Coordinates of C-alpha atoms in Angstrom, one line a residue:
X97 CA -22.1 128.3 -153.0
X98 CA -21.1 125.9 -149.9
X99 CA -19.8 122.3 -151.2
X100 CA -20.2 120.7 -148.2
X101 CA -23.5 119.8 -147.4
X102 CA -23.3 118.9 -144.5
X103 CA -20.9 118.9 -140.6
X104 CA -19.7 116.6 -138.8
X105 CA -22.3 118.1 -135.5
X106 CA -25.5 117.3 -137.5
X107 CA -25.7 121.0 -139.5
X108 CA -27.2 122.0 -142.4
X109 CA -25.0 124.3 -144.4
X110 CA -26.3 126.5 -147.8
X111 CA -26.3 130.1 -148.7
X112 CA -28.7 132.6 -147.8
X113 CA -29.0 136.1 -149.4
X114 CA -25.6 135.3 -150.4
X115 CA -24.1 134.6 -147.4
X116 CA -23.0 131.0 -146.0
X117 CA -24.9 129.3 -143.0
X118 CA -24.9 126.4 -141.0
X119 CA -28.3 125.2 -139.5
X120 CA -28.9 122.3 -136.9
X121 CA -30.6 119.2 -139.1
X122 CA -34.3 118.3 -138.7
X123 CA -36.2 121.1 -138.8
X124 CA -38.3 123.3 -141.3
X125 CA -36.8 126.0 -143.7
X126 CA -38.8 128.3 -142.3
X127 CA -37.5 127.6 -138.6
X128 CA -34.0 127.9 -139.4
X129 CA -34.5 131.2 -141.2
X130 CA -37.0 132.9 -138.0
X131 CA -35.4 130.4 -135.2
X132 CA -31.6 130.3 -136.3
X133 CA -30.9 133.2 -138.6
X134 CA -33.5 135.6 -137.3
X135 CA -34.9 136.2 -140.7
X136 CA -38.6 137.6 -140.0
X137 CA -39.8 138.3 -143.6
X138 CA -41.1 134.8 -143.6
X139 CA -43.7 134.3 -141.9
X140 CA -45.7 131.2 -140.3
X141 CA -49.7 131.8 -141.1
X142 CA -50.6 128.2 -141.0
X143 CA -48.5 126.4 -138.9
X144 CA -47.2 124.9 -140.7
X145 CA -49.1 123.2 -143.7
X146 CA -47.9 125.0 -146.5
X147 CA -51.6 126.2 -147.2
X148 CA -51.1 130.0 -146.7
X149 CA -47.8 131.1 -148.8
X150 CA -46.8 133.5 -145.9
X151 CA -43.0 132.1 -145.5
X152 CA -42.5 132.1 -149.6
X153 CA -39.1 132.2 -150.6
X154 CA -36.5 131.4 -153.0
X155 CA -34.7 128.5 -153.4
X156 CA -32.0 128.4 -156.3
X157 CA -34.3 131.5 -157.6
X158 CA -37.5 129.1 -157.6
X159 CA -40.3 130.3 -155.1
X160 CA -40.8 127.2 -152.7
X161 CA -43.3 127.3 -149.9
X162 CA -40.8 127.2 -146.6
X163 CA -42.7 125.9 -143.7
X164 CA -42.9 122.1 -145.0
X165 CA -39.4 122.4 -147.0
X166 CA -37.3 120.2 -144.6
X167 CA -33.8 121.7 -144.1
X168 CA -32.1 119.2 -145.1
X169 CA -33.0 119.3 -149.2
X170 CA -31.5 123.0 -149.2
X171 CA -27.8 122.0 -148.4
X172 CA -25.6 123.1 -150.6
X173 CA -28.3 126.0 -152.5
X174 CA -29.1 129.0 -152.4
X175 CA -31.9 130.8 -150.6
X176 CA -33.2 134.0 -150.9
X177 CA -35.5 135.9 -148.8
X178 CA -37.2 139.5 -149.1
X179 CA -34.1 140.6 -147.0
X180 CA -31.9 139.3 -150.3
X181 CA -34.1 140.6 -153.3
X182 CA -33.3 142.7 -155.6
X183 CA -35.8 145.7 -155.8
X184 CA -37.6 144.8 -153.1
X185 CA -37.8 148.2 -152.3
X186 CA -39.7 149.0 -155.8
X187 CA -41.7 145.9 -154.8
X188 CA -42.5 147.9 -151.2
X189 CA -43.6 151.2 -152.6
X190 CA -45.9 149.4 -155.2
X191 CA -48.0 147.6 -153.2
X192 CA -48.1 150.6 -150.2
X193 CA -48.9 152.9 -153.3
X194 CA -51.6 150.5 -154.4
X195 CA -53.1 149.4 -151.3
X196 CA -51.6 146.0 -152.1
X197 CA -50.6 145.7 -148.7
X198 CA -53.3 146.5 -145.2
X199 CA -51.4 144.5 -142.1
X200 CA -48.5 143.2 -144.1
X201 CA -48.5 139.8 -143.1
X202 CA -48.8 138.0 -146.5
X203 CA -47.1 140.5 -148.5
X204 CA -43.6 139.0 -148.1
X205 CA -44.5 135.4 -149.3
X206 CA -46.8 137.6 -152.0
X207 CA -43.8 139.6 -153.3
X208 CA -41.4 136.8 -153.5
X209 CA -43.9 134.8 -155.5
X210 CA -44.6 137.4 -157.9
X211 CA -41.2 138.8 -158.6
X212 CA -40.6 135.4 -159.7
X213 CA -43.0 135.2 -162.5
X214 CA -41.5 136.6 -166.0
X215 CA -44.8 138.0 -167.7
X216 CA -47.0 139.4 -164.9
X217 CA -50.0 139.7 -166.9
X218 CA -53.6 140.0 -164.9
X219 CA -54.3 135.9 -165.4
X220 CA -50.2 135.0 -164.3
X221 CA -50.6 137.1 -161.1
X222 CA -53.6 135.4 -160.2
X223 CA -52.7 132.0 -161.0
X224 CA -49.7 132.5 -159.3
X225 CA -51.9 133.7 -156.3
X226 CA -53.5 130.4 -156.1
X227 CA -50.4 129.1 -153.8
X228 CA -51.4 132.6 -151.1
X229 CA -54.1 133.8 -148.8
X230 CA -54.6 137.4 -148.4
X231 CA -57.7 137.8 -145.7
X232 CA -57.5 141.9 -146.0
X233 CA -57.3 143.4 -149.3
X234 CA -60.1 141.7 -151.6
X235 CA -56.7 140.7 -154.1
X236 CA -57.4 143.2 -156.6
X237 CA -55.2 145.7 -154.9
X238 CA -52.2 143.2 -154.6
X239 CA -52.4 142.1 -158.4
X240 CA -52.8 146.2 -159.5
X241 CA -49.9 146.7 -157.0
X242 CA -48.0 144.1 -159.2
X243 CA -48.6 145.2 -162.6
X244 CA -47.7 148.9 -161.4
X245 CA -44.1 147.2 -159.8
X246 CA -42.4 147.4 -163.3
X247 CA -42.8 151.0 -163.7
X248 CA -42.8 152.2 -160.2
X249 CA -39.1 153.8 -158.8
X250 CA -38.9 153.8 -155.1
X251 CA -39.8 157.4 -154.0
X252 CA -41.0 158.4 -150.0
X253 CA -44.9 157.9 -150.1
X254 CA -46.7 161.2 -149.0
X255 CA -48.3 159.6 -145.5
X256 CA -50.3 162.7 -144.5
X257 CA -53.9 160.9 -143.8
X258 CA -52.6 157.4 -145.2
X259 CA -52.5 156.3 -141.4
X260 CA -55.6 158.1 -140.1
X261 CA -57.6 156.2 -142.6
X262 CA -56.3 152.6 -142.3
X263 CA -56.7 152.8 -138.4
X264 CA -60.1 153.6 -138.8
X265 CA -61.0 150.7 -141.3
X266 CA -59.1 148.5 -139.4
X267 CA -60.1 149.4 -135.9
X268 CA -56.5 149.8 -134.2
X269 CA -53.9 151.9 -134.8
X270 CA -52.0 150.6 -137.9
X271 CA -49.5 151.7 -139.8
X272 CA -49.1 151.3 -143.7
X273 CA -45.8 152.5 -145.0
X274 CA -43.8 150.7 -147.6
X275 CA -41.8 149.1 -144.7
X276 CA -44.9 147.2 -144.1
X277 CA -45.3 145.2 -147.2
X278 CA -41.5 144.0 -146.5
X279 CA -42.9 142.1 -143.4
X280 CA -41.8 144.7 -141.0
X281 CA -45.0 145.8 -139.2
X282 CA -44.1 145.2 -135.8
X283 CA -45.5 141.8 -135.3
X284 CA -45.5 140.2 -131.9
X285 CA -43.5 137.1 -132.2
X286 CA -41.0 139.1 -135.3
X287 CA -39.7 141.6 -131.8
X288 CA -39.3 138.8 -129.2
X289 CA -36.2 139.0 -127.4
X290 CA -33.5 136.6 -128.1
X291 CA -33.3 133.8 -126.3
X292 CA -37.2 133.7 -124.4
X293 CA -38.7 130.3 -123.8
X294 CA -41.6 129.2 -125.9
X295 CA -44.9 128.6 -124.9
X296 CA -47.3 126.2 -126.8
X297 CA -50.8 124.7 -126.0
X298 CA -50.9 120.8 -126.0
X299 CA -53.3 118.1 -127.2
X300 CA -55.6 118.8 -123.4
X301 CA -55.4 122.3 -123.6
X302 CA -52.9 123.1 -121.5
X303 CA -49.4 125.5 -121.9
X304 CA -46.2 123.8 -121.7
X305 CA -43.1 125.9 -122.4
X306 CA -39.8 124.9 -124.0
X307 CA -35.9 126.8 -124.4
X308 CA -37.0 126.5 -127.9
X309 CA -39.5 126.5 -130.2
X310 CA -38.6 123.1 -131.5
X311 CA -38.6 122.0 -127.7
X312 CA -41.7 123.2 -127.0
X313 CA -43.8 121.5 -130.5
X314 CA -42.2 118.3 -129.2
X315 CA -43.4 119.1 -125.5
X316 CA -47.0 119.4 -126.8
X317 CA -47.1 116.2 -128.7
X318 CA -49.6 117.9 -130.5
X319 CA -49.8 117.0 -134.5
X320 CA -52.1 119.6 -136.2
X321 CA -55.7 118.9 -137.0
X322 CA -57.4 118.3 -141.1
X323 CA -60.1 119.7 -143.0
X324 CA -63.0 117.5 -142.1
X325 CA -65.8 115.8 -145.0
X326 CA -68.5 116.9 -142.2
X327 CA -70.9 119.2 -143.5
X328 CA -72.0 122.6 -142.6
X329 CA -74.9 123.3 -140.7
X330 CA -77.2 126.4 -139.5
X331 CA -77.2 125.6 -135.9
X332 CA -80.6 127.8 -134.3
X333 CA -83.2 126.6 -135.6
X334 CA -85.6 129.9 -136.9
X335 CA -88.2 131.5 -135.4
X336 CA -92.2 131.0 -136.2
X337 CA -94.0 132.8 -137.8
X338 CA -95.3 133.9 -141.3
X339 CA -92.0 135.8 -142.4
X340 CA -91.7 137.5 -145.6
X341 CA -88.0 136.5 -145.6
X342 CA -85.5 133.9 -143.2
X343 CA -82.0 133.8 -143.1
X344 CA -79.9 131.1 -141.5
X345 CA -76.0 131.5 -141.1
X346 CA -73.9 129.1 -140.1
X347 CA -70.2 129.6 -137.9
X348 CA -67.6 131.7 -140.0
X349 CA -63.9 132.1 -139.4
X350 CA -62.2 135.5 -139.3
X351 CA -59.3 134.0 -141.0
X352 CA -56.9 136.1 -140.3
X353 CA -53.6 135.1 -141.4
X354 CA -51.4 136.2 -138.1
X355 CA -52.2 133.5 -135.4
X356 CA -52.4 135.1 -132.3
X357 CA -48.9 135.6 -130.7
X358 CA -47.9 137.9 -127.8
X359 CA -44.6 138.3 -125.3
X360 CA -43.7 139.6 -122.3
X361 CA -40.8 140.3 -120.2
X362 CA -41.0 139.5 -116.3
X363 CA -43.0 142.2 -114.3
X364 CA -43.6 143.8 -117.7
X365 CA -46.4 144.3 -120.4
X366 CA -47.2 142.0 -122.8
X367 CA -46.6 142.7 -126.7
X368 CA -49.8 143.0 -128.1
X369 CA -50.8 140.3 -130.5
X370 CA -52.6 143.3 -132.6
X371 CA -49.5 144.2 -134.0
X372 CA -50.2 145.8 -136.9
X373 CA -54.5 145.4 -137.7
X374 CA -57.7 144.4 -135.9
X375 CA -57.9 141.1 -137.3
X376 CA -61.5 141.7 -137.9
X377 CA -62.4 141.9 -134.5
X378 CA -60.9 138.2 -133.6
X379 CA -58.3 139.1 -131.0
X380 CA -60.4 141.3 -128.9
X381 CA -60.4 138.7 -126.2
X382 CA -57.0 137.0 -126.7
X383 CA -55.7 135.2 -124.3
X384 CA -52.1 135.0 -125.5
X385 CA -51.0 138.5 -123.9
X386 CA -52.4 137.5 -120.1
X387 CA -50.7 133.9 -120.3
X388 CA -47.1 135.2 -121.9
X389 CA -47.4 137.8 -118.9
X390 CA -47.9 134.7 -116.1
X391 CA -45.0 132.5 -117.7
X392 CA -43.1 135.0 -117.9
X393 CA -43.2 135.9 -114.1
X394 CA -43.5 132.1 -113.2
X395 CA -40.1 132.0 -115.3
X396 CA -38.5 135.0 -114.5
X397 CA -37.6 135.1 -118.3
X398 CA -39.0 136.2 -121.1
X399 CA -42.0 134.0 -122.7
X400 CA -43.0 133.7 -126.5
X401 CA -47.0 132.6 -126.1
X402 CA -47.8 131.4 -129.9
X403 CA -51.1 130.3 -131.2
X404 CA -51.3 127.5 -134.2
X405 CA -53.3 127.8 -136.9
X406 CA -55.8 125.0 -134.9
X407 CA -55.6 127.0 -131.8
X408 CA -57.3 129.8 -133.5
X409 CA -59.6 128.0 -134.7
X410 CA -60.8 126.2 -131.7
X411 CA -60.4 128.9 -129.0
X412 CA -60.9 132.4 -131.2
X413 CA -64.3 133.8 -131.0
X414 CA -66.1 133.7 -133.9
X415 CA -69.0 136.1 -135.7
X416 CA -72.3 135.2 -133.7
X417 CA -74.5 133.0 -136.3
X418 CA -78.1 133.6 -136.5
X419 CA -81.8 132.5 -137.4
X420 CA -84.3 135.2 -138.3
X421 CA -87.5 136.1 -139.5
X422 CA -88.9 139.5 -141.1
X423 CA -92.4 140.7 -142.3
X424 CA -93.4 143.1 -145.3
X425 CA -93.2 146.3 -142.7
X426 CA -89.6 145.5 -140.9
X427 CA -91.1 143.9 -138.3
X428 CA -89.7 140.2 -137.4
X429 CA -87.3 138.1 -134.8
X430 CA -83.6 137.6 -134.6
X431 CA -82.1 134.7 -132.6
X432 CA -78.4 134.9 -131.9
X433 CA -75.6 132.9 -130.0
X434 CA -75.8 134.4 -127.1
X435 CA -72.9 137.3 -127.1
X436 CA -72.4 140.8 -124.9
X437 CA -73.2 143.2 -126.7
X438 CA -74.9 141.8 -129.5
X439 CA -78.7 143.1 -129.0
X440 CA -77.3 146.5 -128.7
X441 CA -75.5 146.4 -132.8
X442 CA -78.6 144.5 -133.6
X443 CA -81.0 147.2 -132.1
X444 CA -78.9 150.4 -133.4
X445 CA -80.1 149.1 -137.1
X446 CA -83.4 147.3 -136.9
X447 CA -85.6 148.5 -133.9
X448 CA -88.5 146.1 -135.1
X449 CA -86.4 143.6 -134.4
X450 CA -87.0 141.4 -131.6
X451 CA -83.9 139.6 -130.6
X452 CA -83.7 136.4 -128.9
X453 CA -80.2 135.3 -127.4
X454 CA -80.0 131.5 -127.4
X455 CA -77.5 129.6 -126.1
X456 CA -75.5 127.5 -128.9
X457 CA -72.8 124.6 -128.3
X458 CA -69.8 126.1 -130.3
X459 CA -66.7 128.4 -130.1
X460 CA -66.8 131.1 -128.5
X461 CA -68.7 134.5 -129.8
X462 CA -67.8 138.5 -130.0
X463 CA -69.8 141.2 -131.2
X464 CA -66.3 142.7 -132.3
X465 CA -66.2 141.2 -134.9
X466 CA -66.7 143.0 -138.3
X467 CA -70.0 144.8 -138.5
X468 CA -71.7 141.8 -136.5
X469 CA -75.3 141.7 -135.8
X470 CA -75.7 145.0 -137.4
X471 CA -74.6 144.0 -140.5
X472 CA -77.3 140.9 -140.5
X473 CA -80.0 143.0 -139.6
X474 CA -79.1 145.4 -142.4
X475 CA -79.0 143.1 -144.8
X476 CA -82.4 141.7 -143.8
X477 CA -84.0 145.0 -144.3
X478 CA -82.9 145.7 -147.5
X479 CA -84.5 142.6 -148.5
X480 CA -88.1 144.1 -148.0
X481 CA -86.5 147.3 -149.4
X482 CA -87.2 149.3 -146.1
X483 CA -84.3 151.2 -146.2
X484 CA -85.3 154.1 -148.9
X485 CA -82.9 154.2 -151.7
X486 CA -81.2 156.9 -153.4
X487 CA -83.1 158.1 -156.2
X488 CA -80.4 159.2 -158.1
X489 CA -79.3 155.3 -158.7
X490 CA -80.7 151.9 -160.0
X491 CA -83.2 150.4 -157.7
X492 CA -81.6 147.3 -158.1
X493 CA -78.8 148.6 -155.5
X494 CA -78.6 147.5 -152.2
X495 CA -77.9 150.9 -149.3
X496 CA -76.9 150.3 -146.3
X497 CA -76.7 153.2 -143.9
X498 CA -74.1 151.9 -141.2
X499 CA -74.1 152.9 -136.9
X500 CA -72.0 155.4 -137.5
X501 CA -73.2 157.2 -140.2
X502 CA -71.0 155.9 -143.4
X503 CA -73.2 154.8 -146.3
X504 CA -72.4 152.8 -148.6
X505 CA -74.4 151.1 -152.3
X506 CA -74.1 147.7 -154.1
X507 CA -74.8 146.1 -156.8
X508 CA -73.8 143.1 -159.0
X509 CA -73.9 142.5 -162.9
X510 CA -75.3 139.5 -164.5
X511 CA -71.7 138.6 -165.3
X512 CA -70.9 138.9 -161.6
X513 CA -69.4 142.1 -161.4
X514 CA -69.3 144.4 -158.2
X515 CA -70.0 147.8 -158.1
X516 CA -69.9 149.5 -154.8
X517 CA -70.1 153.2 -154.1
X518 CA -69.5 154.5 -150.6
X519 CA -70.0 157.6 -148.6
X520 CA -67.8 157.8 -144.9
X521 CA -66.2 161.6 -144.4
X522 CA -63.4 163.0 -146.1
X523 CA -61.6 160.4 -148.1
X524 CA -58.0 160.6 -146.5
X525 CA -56.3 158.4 -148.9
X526 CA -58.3 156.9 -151.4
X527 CA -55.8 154.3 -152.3
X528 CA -56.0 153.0 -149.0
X529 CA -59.8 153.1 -148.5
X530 CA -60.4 151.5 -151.8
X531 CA -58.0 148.7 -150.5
X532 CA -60.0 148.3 -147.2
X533 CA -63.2 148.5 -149.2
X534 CA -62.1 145.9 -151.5
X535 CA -61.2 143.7 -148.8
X536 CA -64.6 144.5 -147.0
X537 CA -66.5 143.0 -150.7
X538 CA -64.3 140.0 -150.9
X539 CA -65.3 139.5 -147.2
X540 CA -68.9 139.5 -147.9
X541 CA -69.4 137.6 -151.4
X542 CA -67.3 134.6 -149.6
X543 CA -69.5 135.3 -146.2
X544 CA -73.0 134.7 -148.2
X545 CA -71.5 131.9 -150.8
X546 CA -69.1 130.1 -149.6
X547 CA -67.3 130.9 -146.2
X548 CA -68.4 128.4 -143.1
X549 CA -66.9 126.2 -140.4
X550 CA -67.8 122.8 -139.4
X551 CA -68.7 122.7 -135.9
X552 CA -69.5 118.6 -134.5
X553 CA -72.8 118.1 -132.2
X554 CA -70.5 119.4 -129.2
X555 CA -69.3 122.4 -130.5
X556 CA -65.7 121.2 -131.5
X557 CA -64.7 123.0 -134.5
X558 CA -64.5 120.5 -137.2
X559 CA -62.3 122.2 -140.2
X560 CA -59.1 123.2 -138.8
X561 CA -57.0 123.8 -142.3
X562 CA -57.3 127.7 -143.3
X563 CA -58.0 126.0 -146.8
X564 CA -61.0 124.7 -145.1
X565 CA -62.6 128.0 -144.2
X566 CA -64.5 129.3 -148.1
X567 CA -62.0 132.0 -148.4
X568 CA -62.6 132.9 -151.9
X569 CA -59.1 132.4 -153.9
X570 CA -58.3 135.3 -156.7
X571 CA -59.1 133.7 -159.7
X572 CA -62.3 133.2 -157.7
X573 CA -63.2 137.3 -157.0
X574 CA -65.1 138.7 -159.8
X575 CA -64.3 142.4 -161.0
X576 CA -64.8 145.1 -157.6
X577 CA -65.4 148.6 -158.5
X578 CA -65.6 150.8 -155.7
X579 CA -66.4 154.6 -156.0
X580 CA -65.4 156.5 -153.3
X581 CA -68.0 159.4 -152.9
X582 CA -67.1 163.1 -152.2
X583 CA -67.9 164.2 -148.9
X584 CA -65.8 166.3 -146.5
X585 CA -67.5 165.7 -143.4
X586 CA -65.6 163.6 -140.7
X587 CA -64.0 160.7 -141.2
X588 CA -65.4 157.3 -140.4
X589 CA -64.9 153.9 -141.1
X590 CA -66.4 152.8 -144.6
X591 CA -65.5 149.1 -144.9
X592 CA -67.9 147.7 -142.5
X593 CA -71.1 149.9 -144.6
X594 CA -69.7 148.1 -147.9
X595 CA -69.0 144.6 -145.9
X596 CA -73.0 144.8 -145.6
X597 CA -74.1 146.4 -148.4
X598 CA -72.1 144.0 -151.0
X599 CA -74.0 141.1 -148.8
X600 CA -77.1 141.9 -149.3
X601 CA -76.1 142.2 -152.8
X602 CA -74.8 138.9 -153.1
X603 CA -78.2 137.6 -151.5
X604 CA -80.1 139.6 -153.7
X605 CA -78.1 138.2 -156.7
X606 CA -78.5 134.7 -155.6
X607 CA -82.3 134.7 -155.6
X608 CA -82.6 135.1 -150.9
X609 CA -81.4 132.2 -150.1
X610 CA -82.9 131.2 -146.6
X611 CA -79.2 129.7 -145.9
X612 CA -75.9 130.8 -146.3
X613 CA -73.7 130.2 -147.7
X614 CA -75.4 129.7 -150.5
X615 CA -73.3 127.2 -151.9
X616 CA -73.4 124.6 -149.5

């Protein structure tokens, strides 16, 4: 342990992972570990507002949230990142093994809460949970993956298939090996280059660019945005008609924990900000990689081009919302934001649709994003029950038959459990297909009861906290059971049939709602 506190040149000094460091003074734990030390196992999901967990680490052995830990009240103690924990490997090959990590981006701050508790039983992990947001694998994989950490030795993971799969669920190529869940997935702004200037967006809207990143937040003069007491709102107004059923959503936020981030070296390619999952579909249209690739020629140096957590918000596109009608025989009208592409999902599910494009004052819209349109229209039909179930289970189930052939069947308890079956070509890995399909359920019960953003009368996003959003928490995710059914045709993604199958479950459960979500 360093004595001295303190220099004499305004430094910070403490211990991390056991060795001694010296820091400048006045900024965040988490900068001087990613800025200074180049530790990249902590990660910035929020930016920072200590609402996501991502940069979790150790301080005197006591899991402390680093992002809004000033420096200055670690001198003298002892940190400790992923990099510096014992068994972090068993940790590593638990959570690959369980399908407790997808993208890898919360794991880190995950794993270093965890490992702190003493008696991980099923209610610890989850409580402890409370402090994390994991947008990808529906929780129940990550606590499993926990209570299997005890007993699980580090071993080399058979991979055969495990990679295959989670690029199809996740709709890029990713990569899911144990290296993953120790923060190492190749994210953009973790493989900048020493040294590149720092691009951020100020208060108009406009990039300004600093030597660091410290530099560049005081550049923008931009102080990060609140969760807002305005309330949600269905904003097309439905079609008329004599409907058998209506449904009105409302603006959603993908949520995903990485803001967008890209770099790029002069005259080079940018870093994709997709470094290791498809964020749902809400970096399809980045524009981080383009910008980082013009400062960086404008500078002739390399350029870090960072989203915050309220840049996402405001400028990612968003699922289209909707207002529709349907009759007895299928039959009916969907209005959309108006979004390329969008008719087309739309129309590959529900021909008797009619579908109206309306112009909406909002973010921006992409029919990338998961299973959108389609997924809407889907659950609309199984409403009237057009879809023909199987025979073989309880008509209470919901089937949806997704574009691309993958089928999948839900149903929920009276005591609110999930049961989801799904049918999408040979399996692959079922560990990581259950994790994906998990993730794809805990996506769609918070989608139809509590998930929404406030958007004011000119299309400003309102809520700009990723507390704000109706993620559902893990104490707050009933039981999922999801059945992977045998079939060895080709594979094809499954998640996105489930995502739309548990919600017009969840719809079903809650008595068809004209408005979601339900709870608002």
């Amino acid at each position: 342990m360093v004595e001295s506190s303190r220099t004499e040149d305004s430094t910070v000094e403490f211990t991390v992972n056991g060795a001694a460091v010296a820091v400048p003074v006045g900024e965040s734990l988490l900068d001087a570990l990613r800025e200074h030390l180049g530790i990249t196992s902590a990660k910035d999901g929020c930016s920072p507002q200590g609402q996501c967990g991502c940069c979790t680490v150790w301080v005197d052995g006591q899991p402390r949230v680093a992002c809004v830990t000033p420096v200055g009240r670690v001198a003298g103690r002892s940190v400790t990142t992923l990099e510096g924990l014992d068994g972090a490997d068993r940790w590593a090959e638990a959570f690959c093994a369980g399908g407790g990590s997808q993208c890898g981006f919360c794991t880190p701050g995950i794993i270093m809460r965890v490992a702190a508790l003493t008696a991980p039983t099923d209610a610890a992990v989850r409580q402890a949970l409370l402090a994390h947001l994991c947008r990808c694998t529906g929780w129940h994989p990550v606590v499993n993956s926990v209570l299997s950490a005890p007993e699980r030795a580090p071993a080399s993971l058979e991979q055969t298939g495990r990679g295959v799969r989670a690029s199809l669920e996740g709709g890029v190529a990713q990569d899911v090996g144990a290296h993953v869940a120790l923060g190492r997935g190749g994210f953009a702004d973790d493989t900048a280059p020493p040294g590149a200037l720092v691009a951020l967006l100020d208060a108009e809207g406009e990039w300004v660019v600093g030597e660091s990143l410290a530099q560049a937040r005081r550049l923008s003069g931009k102080i990060q945005g609140r969760r807002t007491t305005a309330p949600l709102r269905s904003p097309i107004e439905l079609p008329a008609g004599a409907w058998m059923r209506t449904l009105q959503t409302t603006w959603v936020e993908p949520a995903y924990l990485e803001p967008d981030a890209a770099w790029c070296e002069p005259g080079g390619a940018p870093a994709s900000s997709l470094g290791n999952g498809g964020a749902f579909g809400g970096k399809t249209s980045t524009e981080v990689g383009d910008v980082a690739r013009r400062l960086a020629d404008e500078h002739g140096r390399a350029v870090r081009v960072l989203f915050t957590r309220e840049d996402v918000v405001r400028r990612g596109p968003k699922r289209p919302p909707i207002a529709a009608g349907v009759r007895a025989d299928g039959t009916g009208v969907i209005r959309v934001a108006r979004t390329p592409g969008i008719a087309r999902a739309i129309a590959s599910i529900a021909p008797g649709l009619v579908v109206e494009e309306v112009d909406v004052a909002g973010p921006p819209t992409t029919s990338a994003a998961r299973a959108a349109g389609w997924a809407e229209a889907a659950v609309l039909l199984a409403s009237i029950a057009v879809s023909p179930l199987d025979p073989e289970i309880d008509p209470e189930n919901d089937m949806v038959t997704a574009p691309n052939g993958a089928t999948a069947w839900a149903s929920i308890d009276s005591d609110g459990s999930l049961h989801v079956r799904v049918r999408c070509g040979e399996p692959l890995d079922e560990a990581v297909l259950r994790s994906y399909c998990t993730g794809a359920a805990h996506m769609a019960l918070g989608w139809v009861r509590s998930e929404g953003l406030a958007i004011g009368a000119d299309g400003t996003p309102l809520d700009l906290t990723i507390r704000s959003f109706g993620v559902l928490r893990a104490i707050d995710t009933p039981p999922i059971d999801i059945v992977i059914e045998p079939d060895d045709g080709e594979p094809v993604n499954g998640s996105d049939a489930v995502f739309a199958a548990v919600a017009a479950a969840a719809w079903r459960r809650a008595g068809y709602p004209p408005e979601w979500p339900a709870a608002r």
